[in-house]
mmCIF file of C-alpha atoms and ligand atoms in Angstrom:
data_model
loop_
_atom_site.group_PDB
_atom_site.id
_atom_site.type_symbol
_atom_site.label_atom_id
_atom_site.label_comp_id
_atom_site.label_asym_id
_atom_site.label_seq_id
_atom_site.Cartn_x
_atom_site.Cartn_y
_atom_site.Cartn_z
ATOM 1 C CA MET A 919 65.323 35.911 23.118
ATOM 2 C CA ALA A 920 65.411 37.203 19.649
ATOM 3 C CA GLU A 921 68.018 34.314 18.873
ATOM 4 C CA ALA A 922 66.059 31.884 20.670
ATOM 5 C CA ILE A 923 63.223 32.802 18.600
ATOM 6 C CA ALA A 924 65.382 32.906 15.566
ATOM 7 C CA LEU A 925 66.569 28.998 16.367
ATOM 8 C CA ALA A 926 63.086 27.896 16.775
ATOM 9 C CA ALA A 927 62.070 29.376 13.511
ATOM 10 C CA THR A 928 64.265 27.369 11.719
ATOM 11 C CA HIS A 929 62.896 23.734 12.713
ATOM 12 C CA ILE A 930 58.912 24.814 12.381
ATOM 13 C CA GLY A 931 57.031 22.142 10.941
ATOM 14 C CA GLN A 932 59.725 19.411 11.553
ATOM 15 C CA THR A 933 59.248 18.593 14.921
ATOM 16 C CA SER A 934 55.879 16.926 15.156
ATOM 17 C CA THR A 935 54.115 16.447 17.435
ATOM 18 C CA ASN A 936 56.306 18.553 19.736
ATOM 19 C CA PRO A 937 56.829 22.212 18.905
ATOM 20 C CA SER A 938 59.842 23.607 17.555
ATOM 21 C CA VAL A 939 61.511 25.554 20.691
ATOM 22 C CA GLY A 940 64.636 27.725 20.812
ATOM 23 C CA CYS A 941 66.922 28.004 23.780
ATOM 24 C CA VAL A 942 69.820 30.120 24.399
ATOM 25 C CA LEU A 943 72.213 30.024 27.498
ATOM 26 C CA VAL A 944 74.100 33.082 28.498
ATOM 27 C CA SER A 945 76.905 33.525 30.999
ATOM 28 C CA ASP A 946 78.697 36.925 31.435
ATOM 29 C CA GLY A 947 77.499 38.314 28.620
ATOM 30 C CA GLU A 948 78.409 35.554 26.158
ATOM 31 C CA ILE A 949 76.236 32.732 24.617
ATOM 32 C CA VAL A 950 77.579 29.590 25.710
ATOM 33 C CA GLY A 951 75.253 26.971 24.538
ATOM 34 C CA ARG A 952 72.564 26.829 21.590
ATOM 35 C CA GLY A 953 69.484 24.421 20.937
ATOM 36 C CA VAL A 954 66.308 24.035 19.003
ATOM 37 C CA THR A 955 64.194 21.261 19.109
ATOM 38 C CA ALA A 956 65.633 18.383 16.949
ATOM 39 C CA ARG A 957 63.789 17.019 13.762
ATOM 40 C CA SER A 958 61.040 14.715 14.893
ATOM 41 C CA GLY A 959 60.938 16.193 18.529
ATOM 42 C CA ARG A 960 63.580 14.925 20.433
ATOM 43 C CA PRO A 961 65.909 15.812 22.129
ATOM 44 C CA HIS A 962 64.507 19.173 23.228
ATOM 45 C CA ALA A 963 65.937 22.571 22.835
ATOM 46 C CA GLU A 964 67.246 22.850 26.641
ATOM 47 C CA THR A 965 68.900 19.763 26.702
ATOM 48 C CA GLN A 966 70.828 20.501 23.836
ATOM 49 C CA ALA A 967 71.798 23.967 24.607
ATOM 50 C CA LEU A 968 73.037 22.737 28.168
ATOM 51 C CA ALA A 969 75.183 19.796 26.768
ATOM 52 C CA GLU A 970 76.915 22.508 24.206
ATOM 53 C CA ALA A 971 77.372 24.886 27.413
ATOM 54 C CA ASP A 972 78.517 21.940 29.727
ATOM 55 C CA GLU A 973 79.971 23.346 32.938
ATOM 56 C CA LYS A 974 79.138 26.894 31.748
ATOM 57 C CA ALA A 975 75.844 26.604 32.381
ATOM 58 C CA ARG A 976 76.243 26.885 36.033
ATOM 59 C CA GLY A 977 74.937 30.262 36.662
ATOM 60 C CA ALA A 978 74.223 31.124 33.377
ATOM 61 C CA THR A 979 70.481 32.424 32.314
ATOM 62 C CA ALA A 980 68.456 30.353 29.843
ATOM 63 C CA TYR A 981 66.208 32.188 27.198
ATOM 64 C CA VAL A 982 63.517 29.845 26.147
ATOM 65 C CA THR A 983 60.676 30.542 23.772
ATOM 66 C CA LEU A 984 58.583 28.125 25.482
ATOM 67 C CA GLU A 985 57.998 26.961 29.354
ATOM 68 C CA PRO A 986 60.293 24.202 29.978
ATOM 69 C CA CYS A 987 58.412 20.624 30.394
ATOM 70 C CA SER A 988 58.060 19.266 33.604
ATOM 71 C CA HIS A 989 56.475 15.798 32.963
ATOM 72 C CA HIS A 990 58.334 12.905 32.324
ATOM 73 C CA GLY A 991 57.244 11.839 28.801
ATOM 74 C CA LYS A 992 59.922 9.976 26.489
ATOM 75 C CA THR A 993 62.555 12.061 27.986
ATOM 76 C CA PRO A 994 63.048 13.381 31.418
ATOM 77 C CA PRO A 995 61.681 16.842 32.380
ATOM 78 C CA CYS A 996 63.967 19.941 30.912
ATOM 79 C CA ALA A 997 62.908 21.617 34.264
ATOM 80 C CA SER A 998 64.772 19.200 35.820
ATOM 81 C CA ALA A 999 68.044 19.331 33.547
ATOM 82 C CA LEU A 1000 68.171 23.032 34.229
ATOM 83 C CA ILE A 1001 68.184 22.754 37.843
ATOM 84 C CA ALA A 1002 70.697 19.856 37.665
ATOM 85 C CA ALA A 1003 72.808 22.158 35.465
ATOM 86 C CA GLY A 1004 72.971 24.862 38.078
ATOM 87 C CA VAL A 1005 71.507 27.883 35.745
ATOM 88 C CA SER A 1006 70.616 30.646 38.035
ATOM 89 C CA ARG A 1007 67.968 32.491 35.980
ATOM 90 C CA VAL A 1008 65.341 31.188 33.233
ATOM 91 C CA VAL A 1009 63.532 33.713 30.991
ATOM 92 C CA ILE A 1010 60.581 32.486 29.482
ATOM 93 C CA ALA A 1011 58.828 33.784 26.310
ATOM 94 C CA VAL A 1012 55.388 31.744 26.262
ATOM 95 C CA THR A 1013 54.034 29.600 28.883
ATOM 96 C CA ASP A 1014 52.634 25.879 27.982
ATOM 97 C CA PRO A 1015 48.914 25.595 27.545
ATOM 98 C CA ASP A 1016 49.703 21.556 27.836
ATOM 99 C CA PRO A 1017 47.831 20.703 30.948
ATOM 100 C CA ARG A 1018 50.467 18.462 31.998
ATOM 101 C CA VAL A 1019 53.065 21.560 31.884
ATOM 102 C CA SER A 1020 51.120 24.689 32.466
ATOM 103 C CA GLY A 1021 52.733 26.610 35.112
ATOM 104 C CA ASN A 1022 54.494 23.489 36.656
ATOM 105 C CA GLY A 1023 57.590 23.829 34.773
ATOM 106 C CA ILE A 1024 57.869 27.573 36.401
ATOM 107 C CA ARG A 1025 57.036 26.353 39.727
ATOM 108 C CA MET A 1026 59.744 23.426 39.727
ATOM 109 C CA LEU A 1027 62.299 26.208 38.688
ATOM 110 C CA ARG A 1028 61.352 28.501 41.424
ATOM 111 C CA GLU A 1029 61.054 25.934 43.983
ATOM 112 C CA ALA A 1030 64.621 24.891 43.187
ATOM 113 C CA GLY A 1031 65.730 28.830 43.849
ATOM 114 C CA ILE A 1032 65.986 29.683 40.187
ATOM 115 C CA THR A 1033 64.839 33.349 39.285
ATOM 116 C CA VAL A 1034 62.143 32.857 36.626
ATOM 117 C CA GLU A 1035 60.649 35.822 34.335
ATOM 118 C CA THR A 1036 57.939 35.388 31.702
ATOM 119 C CA GLY A 1037 56.571 36.958 29.011
ATOM 120 C CA LEU A 1038 59.723 38.570 27.004
ATOM 121 C CA MET A 1039 58.958 38.633 23.625
ATOM 122 C CA GLU A 1040 56.000 36.780 24.033
ATOM 123 C CA ALA A 1041 54.098 38.133 20.779
ATOM 124 C CA ALA A 1042 56.994 37.107 18.432
ATOM 125 C CA ALA A 1043 57.358 33.781 20.079
ATOM 126 C CA LYS A 1044 53.834 32.826 19.765
ATOM 127 C CA ARG A 1045 54.026 33.358 16.049
ATOM 128 C CA GLY A 1046 56.322 30.470 15.844
ATOM 129 C CA LEU A 1047 54.570 28.383 18.102
ATOM 130 C CA ALA A 1048 51.042 29.553 16.389
ATOM 131 C CA ALA A 1049 50.119 25.743 15.445
ATOM 132 C CA TYR A 1050 51.098 23.911 18.489
ATOM 133 C CA LEU A 1051 49.463 26.587 20.612
ATOM 134 C CA THR A 1052 45.927 26.485 18.452
ATOM 135 C CA ARG A 1053 46.024 22.401 18.448
ATOM 136 C CA GLN A 1054 46.772 22.758 22.412
ATOM 137 C CA THR A 1055 43.886 25.303 23.316
ATOM 138 C CA LYS A 1056 41.237 25.026 20.219
ATOM 139 C CA GLY A 1057 41.896 21.335 19.450
ATOM 140 C CA ARG A 1058 42.168 21.663 15.764
ATOM 141 C CA ALA A 1059 44.867 22.395 13.313
ATOM 142 C CA HIS A 1060 46.149 25.815 12.781
ATOM 143 C CA VAL A 1061 44.903 27.296 9.230
ATOM 144 C CA THR A 1062 47.051 29.659 7.046
ATOM 145 C CA LEU A 1063 45.149 30.785 3.984
ATOM 146 C CA LYS A 1064 47.323 31.475 1.043
ATOM 147 C CA LEU A 1065 46.233 33.119 -2.054
ATOM 148 C CA ALA A 1066 47.750 34.717 -5.009
ATOM 149 C CA VAL A 1067 45.583 37.714 -6.583
ATOM 150 C CA SER A 1068 46.121 39.151 -9.911
ATOM 151 C CA LYS A 1069 46.048 43.208 -10.108
ATOM 152 C CA ASP A 1070 42.520 42.955 -11.037
ATOM 153 C CA GLY A 1071 41.481 40.768 -7.918
ATOM 154 C CA MET A 1072 41.549 36.995 -9.601
ATOM 155 C CA LEU A 1073 42.698 34.077 -8.690
ATOM 156 C CA GLY A 1074 42.666 32.568 -12.105
ATOM 157 C CA ARG A 1075 40.859 31.877 -15.200
ATOM 158 C CA ARG A 1076 38.067 29.581 -15.854
ATOM 159 C CA GLY A 1077 38.629 26.693 -17.761
ATOM 160 C CA GLU A 1078 42.188 27.346 -18.149
ATOM 161 C CA GLY A 1079 44.438 25.548 -15.416
ATOM 162 C CA GLN A 1080 47.199 26.995 -13.841
ATOM 163 C CA VAL A 1081 47.625 30.658 -14.703
ATOM 164 C CA ARG A 1082 50.550 32.660 -13.440
ATOM 165 C CA ILE A 1083 49.951 35.421 -11.433
ATOM 166 C CA THR A 1084 53.127 35.728 -9.240
ATOM 167 C CA GLY A 1085 56.580 35.738 -9.954
ATOM 168 C CA THR A 1086 59.587 33.443 -9.144
ATOM 169 C CA GLU A 1087 60.342 34.647 -5.487
ATOM 170 C CA SER A 1088 56.578 34.598 -4.591
ATOM 171 C CA ARG A 1089 56.744 31.044 -5.874
ATOM 172 C CA GLU A 1090 59.353 29.944 -4.008
ATOM 173 C CA THR A 1091 58.125 31.711 -0.749
ATOM 174 C CA VAL A 1092 55.084 29.342 -0.961
ATOM 175 C CA GLN A 1093 57.518 26.657 -1.100
ATOM 176 C CA HIS A 1094 58.960 27.312 1.967
ATOM 177 C CA LEU A 1095 55.193 28.039 3.534
ATOM 178 C CA ARG A 1096 54.739 24.326 2.401
ATOM 179 C CA ALA A 1097 57.771 23.019 3.784
ATOM 180 C CA GLU A 1098 56.690 24.514 7.215
ATOM 181 C CA SER A 1099 53.039 23.055 7.166
ATOM 182 C CA ASP A 1100 52.073 19.415 8.157
ATOM 183 C CA ALA A 1101 49.325 19.513 5.676
ATOM 184 C CA ILE A 1102 48.217 21.436 2.437
ATOM 185 C CA LEU A 1103 44.841 21.642 1.113
ATOM 186 C CA VAL A 1104 42.879 22.522 -2.034
ATOM 187 C CA GLY A 1105 39.248 21.911 -3.071
ATOM 188 C CA ILE A 1106 38.407 19.676 -6.106
ATOM 189 C CA GLY A 1107 37.664 22.540 -8.475
ATOM 190 C CA THR A 1108 41.197 23.305 -7.797
ATOM 191 C CA ALA A 1109 42.716 19.852 -8.391
ATOM 192 C CA LEU A 1110 40.611 19.384 -11.586
ATOM 193 C CA ALA A 1111 41.797 22.699 -12.931
ATOM 194 C CA ASP A 1112 45.141 23.036 -12.307
ATOM 195 C CA ASP A 1113 46.486 19.431 -11.791
ATOM 196 C CA PRO A 1114 48.617 20.726 -9.013
ATOM 197 C CA ASP A 1115 51.255 18.097 -7.062
ATOM 198 C CA LEU A 1116 51.317 20.709 -4.073
ATOM 199 C CA THR A 1117 54.719 19.161 -2.941
ATOM 200 C CA CYS A 1118 57.851 21.130 -2.313
ATOM 201 C CA ARG A 1119 60.402 21.308 -4.984
ATOM 202 C CA LEU A 1120 62.994 23.435 -4.038
ATOM 203 C CA PRO A 1121 66.580 21.845 -3.636
ATOM 204 C CA GLY A 1122 66.899 20.586 -0.138
ATOM 205 C CA LEU A 1123 63.233 20.603 0.814
ATOM 206 C CA GLU A 1124 62.109 17.645 -1.255
ATOM 207 C CA ALA A 1125 61.584 15.577 1.846
ATOM 208 C CA ARG A 1126 59.300 18.395 3.490
ATOM 209 C CA SER A 1127 56.516 17.789 1.408
ATOM 210 C CA PRO A 1128 53.385 18.089 3.680
ATOM 211 C CA VAL A 1129 50.429 15.405 3.605
ATOM 212 C CA ARG A 1130 48.148 16.877 0.723
ATOM 213 C CA LEU A 1131 44.437 16.951 1.213
ATOM 214 C CA VAL A 1132 41.561 17.625 -1.281
ATOM 215 C CA LEU A 1133 37.872 18.351 -0.285
ATOM 216 C CA ASP A 1134 36.536 15.802 -2.692
ATOM 217 C CA ARG A 1135 33.134 14.134 -1.232
ATOM 218 C CA LEU A 1136 32.318 12.786 -4.819
ATOM 219 C CA LEU A 1137 35.928 11.294 -5.286
ATOM 220 C CA LEU A 1138 36.148 13.101 -8.716
ATOM 221 C CA LEU A 1139 39.938 13.076 -8.440
ATOM 222 C CA PRO A 1140 41.194 11.660 -11.553
ATOM 223 C CA PRO A 1141 43.620 8.320 -10.926
ATOM 224 C CA THR A 1142 45.877 10.175 -13.775
ATOM 225 C CA SER A 1143 46.169 13.240 -12.033
ATOM 226 C CA LYS A 1144 49.573 14.252 -10.563
ATOM 227 C CA LEU A 1145 48.001 13.981 -6.828
ATOM 228 C CA ALA A 1146 46.923 10.469 -7.195
ATOM 229 C CA ARG A 1147 50.019 9.368 -9.390
ATOM 230 C CA THR A 1148 52.321 10.125 -6.856
ATOM 231 C CA ALA A 1149 50.022 9.074 -3.622
ATOM 232 C CA HIS A 1150 52.646 6.411 -2.490
ATOM 233 C CA LYS A 1151 55.451 8.605 -2.327
ATOM 234 C CA VAL A 1152 53.850 11.483 -0.547
ATOM 235 C CA PRO A 1153 50.498 11.082 1.143
ATOM 236 C CA VAL A 1154 47.101 12.305 -0.416
ATOM 237 C CA ILE A 1155 44.122 12.251 1.265
ATOM 238 C CA ALA A 1156 40.435 12.719 -0.130
ATOM 239 C CA VAL A 1157 38.085 14.458 2.181
ATOM 240 C CA ILE A 1158 34.615 12.735 1.793
ATOM 241 C CA SER A 1159 31.317 13.621 3.810
ATOM 242 C CA PRO A 1160 29.373 10.984 5.718
ATOM 243 C CA ASP A 1161 26.504 11.864 3.274
ATOM 244 C CA GLU A 1162 26.076 8.209 2.194
ATOM 245 C CA THR A 1163 23.556 8.802 -0.815
ATOM 246 C CA VAL A 1164 26.359 9.853 -2.693
ATOM 247 C CA ARG A 1165 28.027 6.285 -2.274
ATOM 248 C CA ASP A 1166 26.523 4.472 -5.505
ATOM 249 C CA ASP A 1167 28.379 1.901 -7.310
ATOM 250 C CA ALA A 1168 30.275 4.369 -9.253
ATOM 251 C CA TRP A 1169 31.517 6.176 -6.349
ATOM 252 C CA LEU A 1170 32.477 3.090 -4.657
ATOM 253 C CA THR A 1171 34.354 2.104 -7.967
ATOM 254 C CA ARG A 1172 36.281 5.359 -7.790
ATOM 255 C CA ARG A 1173 37.160 5.202 -4.184
ATOM 256 C CA ALA A 1174 38.533 1.408 -4.893
ATOM 257 C CA VAL A 1175 40.698 2.866 -7.899
ATOM 258 C CA LEU A 1176 41.990 5.806 -6.030
ATOM 259 C CA GLN A 1177 42.759 3.586 -2.761
ATOM 260 C CA ASP A 1178 44.653 1.289 -5.560
ATOM 261 C CA CYS A 1179 46.830 4.401 -6.124
ATOM 262 C CA GLY A 1180 47.551 4.962 -2.601
ATOM 263 C CA VAL A 1181 44.859 7.705 -1.958
ATOM 264 C CA GLU A 1182 43.470 7.759 1.389
ATOM 265 C CA THR A 1183 39.900 8.554 2.346
ATOM 266 C CA LEU A 1184 38.863 10.879 5.383
ATOM 267 C CA GLU A 1185 35.296 11.426 6.448
ATOM 268 C CA ALA A 1186 34.548 14.659 7.810
ATOM 269 C CA ALA A 1187 31.323 16.186 8.750
ATOM 270 C CA SER A 1188 32.444 19.922 8.374
ATOM 271 C CA LEU A 1189 35.660 22.039 8.169
ATOM 272 C CA LEU A 1190 36.055 22.292 11.871
ATOM 273 C CA ASP A 1191 35.620 18.239 12.264
ATOM 274 C CA LEU A 1192 38.413 17.983 9.329
ATOM 275 C CA LEU A 1193 40.525 20.449 11.548
ATOM 276 C CA GLN A 1194 39.830 18.319 14.714
ATOM 277 C CA SER A 1195 40.619 14.804 12.794
ATOM 278 C CA LEU A 1196 44.261 16.368 11.504
ATOM 279 C CA ALA A 1197 45.111 17.604 15.205
ATOM 280 C CA SER A 1198 44.237 14.039 16.434
ATOM 281 C CA ARG A 1199 46.547 12.939 14.059
ATOM 282 C CA GLY A 1200 49.047 15.031 15.182
ATOM 283 C CA MET A 1201 49.176 17.580 12.433
ATOM 284 C CA SER A 1202 49.021 20.893 13.936
ATOM 285 C CA SER A 1203 49.328 22.981 10.824
ATOM 286 C CA LEU A 1204 47.240 23.198 7.447
ATOM 287 C CA MET A 1205 47.940 25.366 4.556
ATOM 288 C CA VAL A 1206 45.068 26.083 2.407
ATOM 289 C CA GLU A 1207 45.756 26.748 -0.947
ATOM 290 C CA GLY A 1208 42.475 27.375 -2.440
ATOM 291 C CA GLY A 1209 40.465 27.695 -4.714
ATOM 292 C CA ALA A 1210 38.036 30.411 -4.271
ATOM 293 C CA ARG A 1211 35.397 28.570 -2.912
ATOM 294 C CA VAL A 1212 37.274 26.624 -0.373
ATOM 295 C CA ALA A 1213 38.893 29.849 0.804
ATOM 296 C CA GLU A 1214 35.545 31.312 1.045
ATOM 297 C CA ASP A 1215 34.219 28.457 3.216
ATOM 298 C CA PHE A 1216 36.874 28.403 5.664
ATOM 299 C CA LEU A 1217 36.618 32.380 5.916
ATOM 300 C CA LYS A 1218 32.800 31.984 6.388
ATOM 301 C CA ALA A 1219 33.285 29.125 8.997
ATOM 302 C CA ASP A 1220 35.972 31.412 10.683
ATOM 303 C CA LEU A 1221 38.533 28.874 10.751
ATOM 304 C CA VAL A 1222 41.173 31.011 9.187
ATOM 305 C CA ASP A 1223 44.006 32.059 11.582
ATOM 306 C CA ARG A 1224 46.729 33.554 9.004
ATOM 307 C CA ILE A 1225 46.373 34.799 5.485
ATOM 308 C CA TRP A 1226 49.109 35.260 3.007
ATOM 309 C CA LEU A 1227 48.290 37.261 0.274
ATOM 310 C CA PHE A 1228 50.281 37.486 -2.493
ATOM 311 C CA GLU A 1229 49.433 40.317 -5.135
ATOM 312 C CA GLY A 1230 50.844 40.033 -8.607
ATOM 313 C CA THR A 1231 51.494 42.202 -11.574
ATOM 314 C CA ALA A 1232 49.483 40.069 -14.088
ATOM 315 C CA THR A 1233 45.634 41.121 -15.186
ATOM 316 C CA VAL A 1234 43.523 38.276 -15.678
ATOM 317 C CA GLY A 1235 40.315 39.907 -17.166
ATOM 318 C CA ASP A 1236 36.422 39.007 -17.783
ATOM 319 C CA ALA A 1237 36.943 35.363 -17.268
ATOM 320 C CA GLY A 1238 38.502 35.527 -13.883
ATOM 321 C CA VAL A 1239 37.636 33.645 -10.793
ATOM 322 C CA ALA A 1240 37.239 36.415 -8.215
ATOM 323 C CA SER A 1241 39.232 36.202 -5.096
ATOM 324 C CA PRO A 1242 37.007 36.318 -2.190
ATOM 325 C CA ILE A 1243 39.965 38.691 -0.571
ATOM 326 C CA THR A 1244 41.863 41.233 -2.226
ATOM 327 C CA PRO A 1245 44.256 43.838 -0.860
ATOM 328 C CA GLY A 1246 42.514 46.782 0.755
ATOM 329 C CA HIS A 1247 39.436 44.514 1.203
ATOM 330 C CA MET A 1248 40.030 42.076 3.947
ATOM 331 C CA PRO A 1249 37.983 40.214 6.254
ATOM 332 C CA ALA A 1250 36.986 41.898 9.716
ATOM 333 C CA GLY A 1251 39.264 40.458 12.463
ATOM 334 C CA PHE A 1252 42.509 40.427 10.751
ATOM 335 C CA ALA A 1253 45.433 42.474 11.300
ATOM 336 C CA LEU A 1254 48.252 43.244 9.106
ATOM 337 C CA VAL A 1255 51.487 42.148 10.456
ATOM 338 C CA SER A 1256 53.834 41.859 7.444
ATOM 339 C CA ASN A 1257 54.137 43.676 4.149
ATOM 340 C CA GLU A 1258 57.039 43.060 1.947
ATOM 341 C CA THR A 1259 58.051 43.274 -1.583
ATOM 342 C CA LEU A 1260 58.820 39.861 -3.631
ATOM 343 C CA GLY A 1261 60.383 40.852 -6.941
ATOM 344 C CA GLU A 1262 57.513 42.908 -8.381
ATOM 345 C CA ASP A 1263 54.880 41.186 -6.035
ATOM 346 C CA ARG A 1264 53.702 42.313 -2.817
ATOM 347 C CA LEU A 1265 53.228 39.757 -0.040
ATOM 348 C CA GLU A 1266 50.940 40.854 2.833
ATOM 349 C CA ILE A 1267 50.500 38.606 6.333
ATOM 350 C CA PHE A 1268 47.392 39.168 8.519
ATOM 351 C CA GLU A 1269 46.956 37.026 11.611
ATOM 352 C CA ARG A 1270 43.707 36.689 13.424
ATOM 353 C CA MET A 1271 42.951 39.131 16.100
ATOM 354 C CA GLU A 1272 42.030 37.138 19.192
HETATM 355 N N1 NAP B 1339 45.648 31.998 -7.092
HETATM 356 C C1 NAP B 1339 45.462 31.214 -6.485
HETATM 357 O O1 NAP B 1339 46.170 31.307 -5.082
HETATM 358 C C2 NAP B 1339 44.784 30.109 -6.690
HETATM 359 C C3 NAP B 1339 45.105 28.925 -5.673
HETATM 360 C C4 NAP B 1339 44.211 27.830 -5.759
HETATM 361 C C5 NAP B 1339 43.248 27.772 -7.258
HETATM 362 N N2 NAP B 1339 43.281 28.916 -7.579
HETATM 363 C C6 NAP B 1339 42.174 28.971 -8.790
HETATM 364 O O2 NAP B 1339 40.936 28.666 -8.436
HETATM 365 C C7 NAP B 1339 40.092 27.896 -9.393
HETATM 366 C C8 NAP B 1339 39.254 26.962 -8.595
HETATM 367 O O3 NAP B 1339 38.495 27.642 -7.721
HETATM 368 P P1 NAP B 1339 37.099 26.899 -7.395
HETATM 369 O O4 NAP B 1339 36.346 27.740 -6.497
HETATM 370 O O5 NAP B 1339 36.671 26.588 -8.837
HETATM 371 O O6 NAP B 1339 37.053 25.561 -6.817
HETATM 372 P P2 NAP B 1339 37.926 24.895 -5.296
HETATM 373 O O7 NAP B 1339 37.572 25.953 -4.257
HETATM 374 O O8 NAP B 1339 39.292 24.407 -5.540
HETATM 375 O O9 NAP B 1339 36.907 23.776 -4.995
HETATM 376 C C9 NAP B 1339 35.338 23.826 -5.356
HETATM 377 C C10 NAP B 1339 35.085 22.458 -4.655
HETATM 378 O O10 NAP B 1339 35.537 22.208 -3.511
HETATM 379 C C11 NAP B 1339 34.543 21.547 -2.731
HETATM 380 N N3 NAP B 1339 34.224 21.995 -1.510
HETATM 381 C C12 NAP B 1339 34.677 23.269 -1.312
HETATM 382 N N4 NAP B 1339 34.387 23.688 0.004
HETATM 383 C C13 NAP B 1339 33.843 22.541 0.505
HETATM 384 C C14 NAP B 1339 33.419 22.343 1.860
HETATM 385 N N5 NAP B 1339 33.378 23.117 2.843
HETATM 386 N N6 NAP B 1339 33.390 20.912 2.240
HETATM 387 C C15 NAP B 1339 33.237 20.005 1.379
HETATM 388 N N7 NAP B 1339 33.741 20.232 0.061
HETATM 389 C C16 NAP B 1339 34.013 21.654 -0.192
HETATM 390 C C17 NAP B 1339 33.203 21.606 -3.570
HETATM 391 O O11 NAP B 1339 33.130 20.302 -3.960
HETATM 392 P P3 NAP B 1339 31.452 19.933 -4.518
HETATM 393 O O12 NAP B 1339 30.812 20.911 -4.965
HETATM 394 O O13 NAP B 1339 31.403 18.357 -5.161
HETATM 395 O O14 NAP B 1339 30.808 19.647 -2.958
HETATM 396 C C18 NAP B 1339 33.240 22.632 -4.482
HETATM 397 O O15 NAP B 1339 32.823 22.247 -5.758
HETATM 398 C C19 NAP B 1339 40.810 27.511 -10.823
HETATM 399 O O16 NAP B 1339 40.816 28.444 -11.392
HETATM 400 C C20 NAP B 1339 42.567 27.693 -9.749
HETATM 401 O O17 NAP B 1339 43.357 27.928 -10.931
HETATM 402 C C21 NAP B 1339 44.177 30.052 -7.496
#
């Protein structure tokens, strides 16, 4: 199952709207087939592992991170494929909350005489499936809040644009996290102060940039900003509010200019409403990259599922923008799941306790 989870991890964020699932087939103590949900969502992991194993699938054990599907979607059900291939045992880490599948995949397999076990390494597998599970069970996108905090608890310096808080390893790790996310969000404060482009720039990851969102009810994003200038290449969405009182002639003109740049606008009445809209568009994972006010608002609304807290060695000083969370001062309801060193920095990962 550990191997199946590792396989699933390789395609996280690339299989929308399907989850990235891993499958390993074992016969006589040897791995005879491996599969991971293909990029774009199809074929599924099980059919690929079965194709590799071919005749060796007969009598084998299948380890799957998520319950095999049981419904006829764009492809025939994986439960049927496992039955037809003659596997004798299926071990499942996580049962699928999708009402079309939930329990049905397991029932189909059992009715065909296959031994089915569930719950092996469930917590680890759920971590990789978190975005899919959140969309299925809560009807909203899963939120990872990423913050880089200086030694003195600051996110940046007022009026100074991007301040280097962490080192190269941390910044590369952030790029990988972006590549695993369907969407990325900042507040207009950050867009104006830092002029970020929020793309993946690591070699090989350039095509994996997430959809970029800015909370910008007044549409202050400059058409000359990196975000607006690249909107035709990687989508940019300005999130506006339903409050029509802000929509004066100047606002309408700014909207027309941004639309010409390729910036879309999306109306959301609240952060929850926004996360639900993203989920209905098939976007399961959102990375929130700040700034201070946005981080605070997501935390206050209880809409953060995971926190990636980078602690750098730099000191910002008095003119700093204080972070709403700092190492040792985490909000209640989160558990530390990982703590590692990245060059001279520390990365702590916290998850919401259900
Ligand atoms: N170290 C890091 O990890 C990191 C990451 C990002 C940014 N930063 C730093 O953080 C600083 C910027 O932070 P900031 O607090 O000034 O700005 P910010 O959080 O990026 O943006 C604040 C603005 O976003 C809009 N907004 C926030 N919450 C909203 C909500 N719930 N709904 C709708 N709109 C919302 C508001 O615009 P309206 O007032 O118009 O409603 C608000 O003024 C910069 O210094 C930047 O360098 C650091």
